[in-house]
Short mmCIF file of C-alpha atoms and ligand atoms in Angstrom, two decimals:
data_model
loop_
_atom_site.label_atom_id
_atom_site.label_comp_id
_atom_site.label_asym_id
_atom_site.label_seq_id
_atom_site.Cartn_x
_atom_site.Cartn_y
_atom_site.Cartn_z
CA UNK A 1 7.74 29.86 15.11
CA UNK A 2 5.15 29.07 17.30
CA UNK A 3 1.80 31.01 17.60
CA UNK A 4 2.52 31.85 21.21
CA UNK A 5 6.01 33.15 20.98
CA UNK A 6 5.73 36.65 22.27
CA UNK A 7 7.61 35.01 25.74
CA UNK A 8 7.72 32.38 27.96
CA UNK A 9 4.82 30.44 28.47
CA UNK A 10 3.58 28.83 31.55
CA UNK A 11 1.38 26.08 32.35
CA UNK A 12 -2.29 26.44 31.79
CA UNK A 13 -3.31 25.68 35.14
CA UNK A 14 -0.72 28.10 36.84
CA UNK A 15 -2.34 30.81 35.08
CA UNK A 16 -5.73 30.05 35.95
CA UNK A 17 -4.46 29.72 39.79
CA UNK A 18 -6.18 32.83 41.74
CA UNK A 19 -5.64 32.51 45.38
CA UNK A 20 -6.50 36.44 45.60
CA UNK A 21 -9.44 36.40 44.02
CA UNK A 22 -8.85 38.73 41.47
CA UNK A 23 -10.72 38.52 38.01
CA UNK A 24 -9.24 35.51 36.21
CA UNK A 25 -7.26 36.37 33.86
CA UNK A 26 -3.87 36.69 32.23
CA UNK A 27 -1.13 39.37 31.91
CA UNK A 28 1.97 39.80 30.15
CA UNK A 29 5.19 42.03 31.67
CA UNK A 30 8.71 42.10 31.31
CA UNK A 31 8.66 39.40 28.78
CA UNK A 32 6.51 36.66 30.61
CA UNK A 33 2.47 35.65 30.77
CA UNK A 34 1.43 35.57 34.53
CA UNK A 35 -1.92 34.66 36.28
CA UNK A 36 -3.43 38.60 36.08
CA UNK A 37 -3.36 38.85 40.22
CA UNK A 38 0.43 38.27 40.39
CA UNK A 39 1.10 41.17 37.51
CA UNK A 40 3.00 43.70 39.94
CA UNK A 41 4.25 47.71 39.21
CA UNK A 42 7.28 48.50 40.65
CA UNK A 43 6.62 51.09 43.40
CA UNK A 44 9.57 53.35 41.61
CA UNK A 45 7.45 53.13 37.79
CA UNK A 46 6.74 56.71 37.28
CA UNK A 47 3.42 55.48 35.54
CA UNK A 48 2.47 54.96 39.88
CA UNK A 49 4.08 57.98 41.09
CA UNK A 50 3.28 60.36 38.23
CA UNK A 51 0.69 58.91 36.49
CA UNK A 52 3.09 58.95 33.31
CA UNK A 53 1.55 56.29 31.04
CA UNK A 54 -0.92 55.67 28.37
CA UNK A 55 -2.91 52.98 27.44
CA UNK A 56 -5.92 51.47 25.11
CA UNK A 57 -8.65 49.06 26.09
CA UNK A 58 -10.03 47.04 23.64
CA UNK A 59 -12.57 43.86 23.56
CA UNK A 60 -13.66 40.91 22.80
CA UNK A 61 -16.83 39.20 21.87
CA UNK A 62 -17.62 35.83 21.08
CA UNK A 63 -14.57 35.28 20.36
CA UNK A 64 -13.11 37.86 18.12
CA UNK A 65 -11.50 41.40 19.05
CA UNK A 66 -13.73 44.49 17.84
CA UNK A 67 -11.34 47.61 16.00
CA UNK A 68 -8.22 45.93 17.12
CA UNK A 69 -6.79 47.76 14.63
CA UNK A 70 -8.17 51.37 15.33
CA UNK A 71 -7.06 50.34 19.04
CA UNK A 72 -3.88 49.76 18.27
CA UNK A 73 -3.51 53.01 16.10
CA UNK A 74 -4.51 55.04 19.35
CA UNK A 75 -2.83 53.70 21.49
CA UNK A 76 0.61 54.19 19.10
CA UNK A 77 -0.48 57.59 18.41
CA UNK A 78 -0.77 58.20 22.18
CA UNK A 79 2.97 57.06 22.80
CA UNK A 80 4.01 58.61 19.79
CA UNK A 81 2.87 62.09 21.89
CA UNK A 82 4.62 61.00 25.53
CA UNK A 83 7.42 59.83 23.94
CA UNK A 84 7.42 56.21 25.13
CA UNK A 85 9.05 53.73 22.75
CA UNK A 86 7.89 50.35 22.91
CA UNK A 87 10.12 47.34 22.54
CA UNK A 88 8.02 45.14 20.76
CA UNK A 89 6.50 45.93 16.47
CA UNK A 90 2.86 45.44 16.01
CA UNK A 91 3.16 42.29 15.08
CA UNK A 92 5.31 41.80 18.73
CA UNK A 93 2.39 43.92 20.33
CA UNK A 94 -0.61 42.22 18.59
CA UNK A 95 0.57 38.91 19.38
CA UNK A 96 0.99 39.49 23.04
CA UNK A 97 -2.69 40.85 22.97
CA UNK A 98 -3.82 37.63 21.38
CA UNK A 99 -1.70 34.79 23.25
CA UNK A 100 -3.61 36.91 26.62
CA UNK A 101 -6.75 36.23 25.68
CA UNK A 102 -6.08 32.99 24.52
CA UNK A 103 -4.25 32.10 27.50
CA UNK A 104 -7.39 32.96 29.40
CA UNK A 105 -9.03 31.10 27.70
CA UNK A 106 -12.22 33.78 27.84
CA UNK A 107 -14.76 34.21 24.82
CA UNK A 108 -15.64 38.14 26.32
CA UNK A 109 -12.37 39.47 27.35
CA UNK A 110 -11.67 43.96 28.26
CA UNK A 111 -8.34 43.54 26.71
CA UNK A 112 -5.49 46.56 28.38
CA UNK A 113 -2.42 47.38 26.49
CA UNK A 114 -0.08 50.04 28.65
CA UNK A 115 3.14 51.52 28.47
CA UNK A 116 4.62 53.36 31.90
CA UNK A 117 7.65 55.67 31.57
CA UNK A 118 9.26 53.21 33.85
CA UNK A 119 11.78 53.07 35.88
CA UNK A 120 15.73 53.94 36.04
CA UNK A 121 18.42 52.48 38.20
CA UNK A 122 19.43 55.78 39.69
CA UNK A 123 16.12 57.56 40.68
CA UNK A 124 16.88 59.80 38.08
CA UNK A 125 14.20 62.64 37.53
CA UNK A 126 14.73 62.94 34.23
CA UNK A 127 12.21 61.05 32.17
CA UNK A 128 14.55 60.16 29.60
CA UNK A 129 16.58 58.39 31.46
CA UNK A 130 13.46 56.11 32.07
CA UNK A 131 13.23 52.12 30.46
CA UNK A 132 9.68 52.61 29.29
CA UNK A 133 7.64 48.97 30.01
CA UNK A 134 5.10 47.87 28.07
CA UNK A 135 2.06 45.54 29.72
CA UNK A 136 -1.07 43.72 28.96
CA UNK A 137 -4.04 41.91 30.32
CA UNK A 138 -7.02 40.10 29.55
CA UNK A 139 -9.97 39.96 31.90
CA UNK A 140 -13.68 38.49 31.78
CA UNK A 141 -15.84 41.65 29.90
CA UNK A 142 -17.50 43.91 32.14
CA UNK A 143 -19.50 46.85 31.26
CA UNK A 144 -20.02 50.54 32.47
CA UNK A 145 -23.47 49.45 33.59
CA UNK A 146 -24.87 46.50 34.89
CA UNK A 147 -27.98 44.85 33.72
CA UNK A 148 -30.71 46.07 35.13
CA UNK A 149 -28.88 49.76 34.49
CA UNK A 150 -29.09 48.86 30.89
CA UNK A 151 -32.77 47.82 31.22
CA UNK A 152 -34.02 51.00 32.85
CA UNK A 153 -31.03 53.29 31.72
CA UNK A 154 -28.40 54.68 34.14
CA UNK A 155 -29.28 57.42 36.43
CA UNK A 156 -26.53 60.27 36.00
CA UNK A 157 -25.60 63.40 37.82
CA UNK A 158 -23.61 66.17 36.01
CA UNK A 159 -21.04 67.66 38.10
CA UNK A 160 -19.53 70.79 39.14
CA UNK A 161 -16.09 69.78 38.46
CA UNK A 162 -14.03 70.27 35.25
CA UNK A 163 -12.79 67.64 33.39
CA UNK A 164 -8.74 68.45 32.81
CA UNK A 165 -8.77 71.07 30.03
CA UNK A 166 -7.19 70.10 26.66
CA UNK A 167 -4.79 72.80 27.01
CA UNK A 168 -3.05 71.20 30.57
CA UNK A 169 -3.35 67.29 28.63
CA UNK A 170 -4.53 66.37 25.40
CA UNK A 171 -7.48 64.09 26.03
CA UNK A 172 -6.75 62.25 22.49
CA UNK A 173 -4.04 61.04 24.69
CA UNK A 174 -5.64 58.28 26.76
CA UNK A 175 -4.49 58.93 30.22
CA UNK A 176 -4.81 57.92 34.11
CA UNK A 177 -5.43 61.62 34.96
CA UNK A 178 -8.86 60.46 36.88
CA UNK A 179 -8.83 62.23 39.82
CA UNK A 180 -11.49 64.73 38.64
CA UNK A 181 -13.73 61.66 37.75
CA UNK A 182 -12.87 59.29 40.76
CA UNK A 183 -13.99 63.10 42.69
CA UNK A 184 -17.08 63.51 40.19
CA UNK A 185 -18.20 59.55 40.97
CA UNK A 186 -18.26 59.81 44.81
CA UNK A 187 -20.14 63.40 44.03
CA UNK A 188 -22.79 61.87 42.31
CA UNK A 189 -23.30 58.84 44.59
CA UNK A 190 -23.85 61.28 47.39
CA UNK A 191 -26.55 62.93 45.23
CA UNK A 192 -28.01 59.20 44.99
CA UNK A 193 -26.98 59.09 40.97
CA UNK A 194 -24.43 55.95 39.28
CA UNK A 195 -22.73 57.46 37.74
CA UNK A 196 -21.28 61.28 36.70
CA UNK A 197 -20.95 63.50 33.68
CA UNK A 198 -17.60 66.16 33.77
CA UNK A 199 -18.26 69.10 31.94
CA UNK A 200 -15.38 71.14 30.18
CA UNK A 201 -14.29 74.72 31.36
CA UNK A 202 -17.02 76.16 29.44
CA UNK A 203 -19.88 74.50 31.23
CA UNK A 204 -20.94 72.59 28.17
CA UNK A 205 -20.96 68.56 28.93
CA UNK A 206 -17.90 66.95 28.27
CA UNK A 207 -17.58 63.15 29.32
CA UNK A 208 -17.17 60.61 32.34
CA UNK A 209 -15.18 58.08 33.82
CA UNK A 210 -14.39 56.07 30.90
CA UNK A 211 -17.70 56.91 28.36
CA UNK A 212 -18.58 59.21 25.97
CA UNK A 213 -22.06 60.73 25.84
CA UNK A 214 -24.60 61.55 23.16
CA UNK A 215 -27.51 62.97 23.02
CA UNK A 216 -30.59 63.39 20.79
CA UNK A 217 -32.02 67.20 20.19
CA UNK A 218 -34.42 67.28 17.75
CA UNK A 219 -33.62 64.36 15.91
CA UNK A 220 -29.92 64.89 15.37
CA UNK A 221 -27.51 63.23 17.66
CA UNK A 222 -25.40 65.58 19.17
CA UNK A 223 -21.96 64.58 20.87
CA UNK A 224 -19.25 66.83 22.50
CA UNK A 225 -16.85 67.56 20.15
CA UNK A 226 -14.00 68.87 22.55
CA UNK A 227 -11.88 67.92 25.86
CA UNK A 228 -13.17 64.32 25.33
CA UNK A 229 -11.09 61.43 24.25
CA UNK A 230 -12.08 60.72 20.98
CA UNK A 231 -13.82 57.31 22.00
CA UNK A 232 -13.73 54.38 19.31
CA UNK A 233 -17.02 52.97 20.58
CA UNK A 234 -18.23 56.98 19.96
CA UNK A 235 -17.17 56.75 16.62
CA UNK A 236 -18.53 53.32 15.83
CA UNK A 237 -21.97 55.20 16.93
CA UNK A 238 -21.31 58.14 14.23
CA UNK A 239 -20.18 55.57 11.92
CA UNK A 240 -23.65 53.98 12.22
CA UNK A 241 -25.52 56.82 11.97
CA UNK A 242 -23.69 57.92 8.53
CA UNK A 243 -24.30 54.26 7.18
CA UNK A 244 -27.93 54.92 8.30
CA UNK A 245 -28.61 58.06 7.88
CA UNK A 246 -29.57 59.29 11.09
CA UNK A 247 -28.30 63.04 11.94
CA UNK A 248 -25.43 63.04 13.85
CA UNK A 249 -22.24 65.20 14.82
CA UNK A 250 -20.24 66.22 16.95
CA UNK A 251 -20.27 70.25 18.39
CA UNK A 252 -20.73 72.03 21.44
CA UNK A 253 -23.63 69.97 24.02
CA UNK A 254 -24.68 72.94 26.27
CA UNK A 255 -26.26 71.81 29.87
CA UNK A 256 -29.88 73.27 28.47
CA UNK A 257 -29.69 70.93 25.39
CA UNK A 258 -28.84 67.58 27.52
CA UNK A 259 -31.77 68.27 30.01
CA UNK A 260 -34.41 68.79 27.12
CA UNK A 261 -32.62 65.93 25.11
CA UNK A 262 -35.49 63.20 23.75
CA UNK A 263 -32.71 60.68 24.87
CA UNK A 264 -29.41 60.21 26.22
CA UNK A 265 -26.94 57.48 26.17
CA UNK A 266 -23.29 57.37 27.20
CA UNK A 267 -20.50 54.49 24.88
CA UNK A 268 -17.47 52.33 25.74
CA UNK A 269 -15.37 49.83 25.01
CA UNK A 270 -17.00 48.83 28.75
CA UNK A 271 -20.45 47.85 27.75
CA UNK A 272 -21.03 49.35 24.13
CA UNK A 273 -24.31 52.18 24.07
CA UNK A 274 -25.90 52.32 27.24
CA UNK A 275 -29.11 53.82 27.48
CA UNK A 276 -29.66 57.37 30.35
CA UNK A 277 -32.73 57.65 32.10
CA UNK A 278 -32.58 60.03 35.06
CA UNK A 279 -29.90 62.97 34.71
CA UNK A 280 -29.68 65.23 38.06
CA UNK A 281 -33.20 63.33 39.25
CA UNK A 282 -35.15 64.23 36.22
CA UNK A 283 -36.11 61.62 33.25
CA UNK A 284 -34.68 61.88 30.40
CA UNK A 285 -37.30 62.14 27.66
CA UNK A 286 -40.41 59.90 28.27
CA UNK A 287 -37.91 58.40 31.33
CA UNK A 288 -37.28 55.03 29.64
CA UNK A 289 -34.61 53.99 27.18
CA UNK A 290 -35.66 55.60 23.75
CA UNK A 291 -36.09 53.38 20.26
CA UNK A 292 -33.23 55.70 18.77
CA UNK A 293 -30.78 54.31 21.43
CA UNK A 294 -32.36 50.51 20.95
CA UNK A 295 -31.19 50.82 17.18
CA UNK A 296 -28.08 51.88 17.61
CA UNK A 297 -27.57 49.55 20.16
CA UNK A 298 -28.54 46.86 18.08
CA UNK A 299 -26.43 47.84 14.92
CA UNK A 300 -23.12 47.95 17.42
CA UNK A 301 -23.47 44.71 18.18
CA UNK A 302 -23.84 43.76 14.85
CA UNK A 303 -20.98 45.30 13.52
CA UNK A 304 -18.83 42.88 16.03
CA UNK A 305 -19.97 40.32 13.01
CA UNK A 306 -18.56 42.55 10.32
CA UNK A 307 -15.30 41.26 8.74
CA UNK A 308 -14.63 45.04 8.52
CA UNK A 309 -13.87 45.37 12.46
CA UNK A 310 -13.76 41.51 14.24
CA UNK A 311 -10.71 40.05 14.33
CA UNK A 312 -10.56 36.47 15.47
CA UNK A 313 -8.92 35.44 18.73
CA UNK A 314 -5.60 33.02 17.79
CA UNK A 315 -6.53 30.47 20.41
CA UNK A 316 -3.64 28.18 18.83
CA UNK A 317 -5.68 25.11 19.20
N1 LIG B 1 -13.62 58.86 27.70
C1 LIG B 1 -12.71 58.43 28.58
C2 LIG B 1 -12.11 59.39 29.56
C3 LIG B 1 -12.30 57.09 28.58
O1 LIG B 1 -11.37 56.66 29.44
C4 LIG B 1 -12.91 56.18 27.67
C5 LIG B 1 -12.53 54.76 27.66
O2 LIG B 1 -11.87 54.29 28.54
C6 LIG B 1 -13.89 56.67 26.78
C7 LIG B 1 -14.20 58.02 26.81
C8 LIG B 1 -14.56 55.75 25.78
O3 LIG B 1 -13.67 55.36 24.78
P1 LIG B 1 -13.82 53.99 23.97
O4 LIG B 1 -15.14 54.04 23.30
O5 LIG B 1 -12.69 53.98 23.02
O6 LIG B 1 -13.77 52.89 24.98
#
């Protein structure tokens, strides 16, 4: 057996050919690796008409994938809820993750692993009758904020609408459902923020599009402990803190606790901890990115060099 087995392979070059200029990269679907721009839904998947899908994002950096395994677990646990049934093991599933990156040849790859309901031959509008289809891609590493956003710290507004309530969709299962976020984003750029916080039915703060937030009240980190997906790069950060012994749990943020927080910071897959400065046009704190947030920050990216968590690519050369 080969180390790229998980399907046919291409020629290197073919993959790297981008006439569309989409991010260079590499995909895998129905059983074949394909340059990441030609990696086409059918418009009859009900993952694009109903949003019926989950997924998991993982990364990796310098060359070796971060919680691959906790990843993996999620995303499992996630299809274990819809009711999607993969056709490939782990070891089918993992390999397909690894020949993508390797195919890409990238040392800093946001790795996506997704499974639609499908589709079925009649149209049929019963879900069961659905061949669920697994995909994956790897593209270059991008982050929730750019770098001179992690410099000065992202400028936030918190918005008005509710983030989907746990009781309508479990937010342990990682969803599409981003309509109330996509909303929330153009909301805050007309209010001249980056970015948007969603807070849950109870006004407390919840989370945004694709981060989870924390924030420090007098000296304990505090992070929303409901209607959030339960982020790995947010647990990473708790994980810290315990080895550390910082303060640090997750309850209930109320809207009065973020504004008087010493500092904020939001965490992702997308970019790691990134500092807050401004929330709703106020600073945050003394306005700049806080020390707490620089050592956290500094221990994640650490911990990509613990054996505990980094996995190395299989570049098969
Ligand atoms: N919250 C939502 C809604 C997300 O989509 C994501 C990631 O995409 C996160 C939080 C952060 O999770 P993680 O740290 O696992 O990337």
């Amino acid at each position: 057996m080969t180390r790229f087995d998980a399907g046919p392979l291409p020629p290197l070059e073919e993959l790297h050919h981008d006439p569309q200029r989409y991010p260079e990269g590499v995909a895998w679907l129905d059983g074949q690796y394909l340059p990441v721009s030609q990696a086409k839904v059918s418009v009859l998947d009900w993952g694009f008409l109903h949003s019926d899908a989950t997924y998991d994002t993982v990364h990796v950096s310098n060359g070796a994938f971060f919680r691959l395994d906790d990843h993996i677990a999620r995303f499992r646990a996630s299809l274990d809820r819809l009711r999607l049934r993969l056709p490939y093991d782990e070891t089918g599933l993992r390999r397909i993750l690894h020949n993508c990156v390797a195919l890409a040849g990238h040392r800093n790859a946001y790795v996506e692993m997704l499974c639609t309901r499908g589709t079925s031959a009649s149209f049929s509008r019963d879900p069961r009758d659905a061949d669920n289809r697994l995909m994956a891609f790897a593209i270059p590493l991008g982050s929730v904020a750019n770098e001179a956003q992690m410099a000065r710290g992202l400028h936030l507004a918190v918005s008005d609408i509710a983030r989907i309530p746990p009781q309508s969709l479990d937010p342990a299962i990682k969803n599409y459902h981003w309509l109330d976020l996509v909303r929330g984003l153009y909301e805050a750029y007309d209010r001249g923020a980056e970015n948007v916080l969603l807070r849950n039915i109870d006004g407390d703060v919840a989370e945004g599009p694709g981060f989870n937030v924390f924030a420090l009240v007098d000296g304990t980190l505090l992070t929303p402990d409901t209607g959030v997906l339960p982020g790995i790069t947010r647990r990473t950060v708790l994980e810290i803190c315990d080895e550390a012994g910082l303060p640090a749990r997750a309850q209930a943020v109320s809207m009065k606790a973020l504004k008087g927080a010493e500092e904020v910071f939001i965490t992702s897959t997308a970019g790691g901890v990134m500092p807050v400065s401004r929330i709703d046009d106020e600073p945050v704190g003394s306005g700049r990115p806080g020390p707490v947030t620089a050592r956290i920050r500094e221990r994640y990216w650490a911990w990509h060099k613990d054996e505990r968590f980094a996995e190395p690519v299989n570049y098969g050369r």
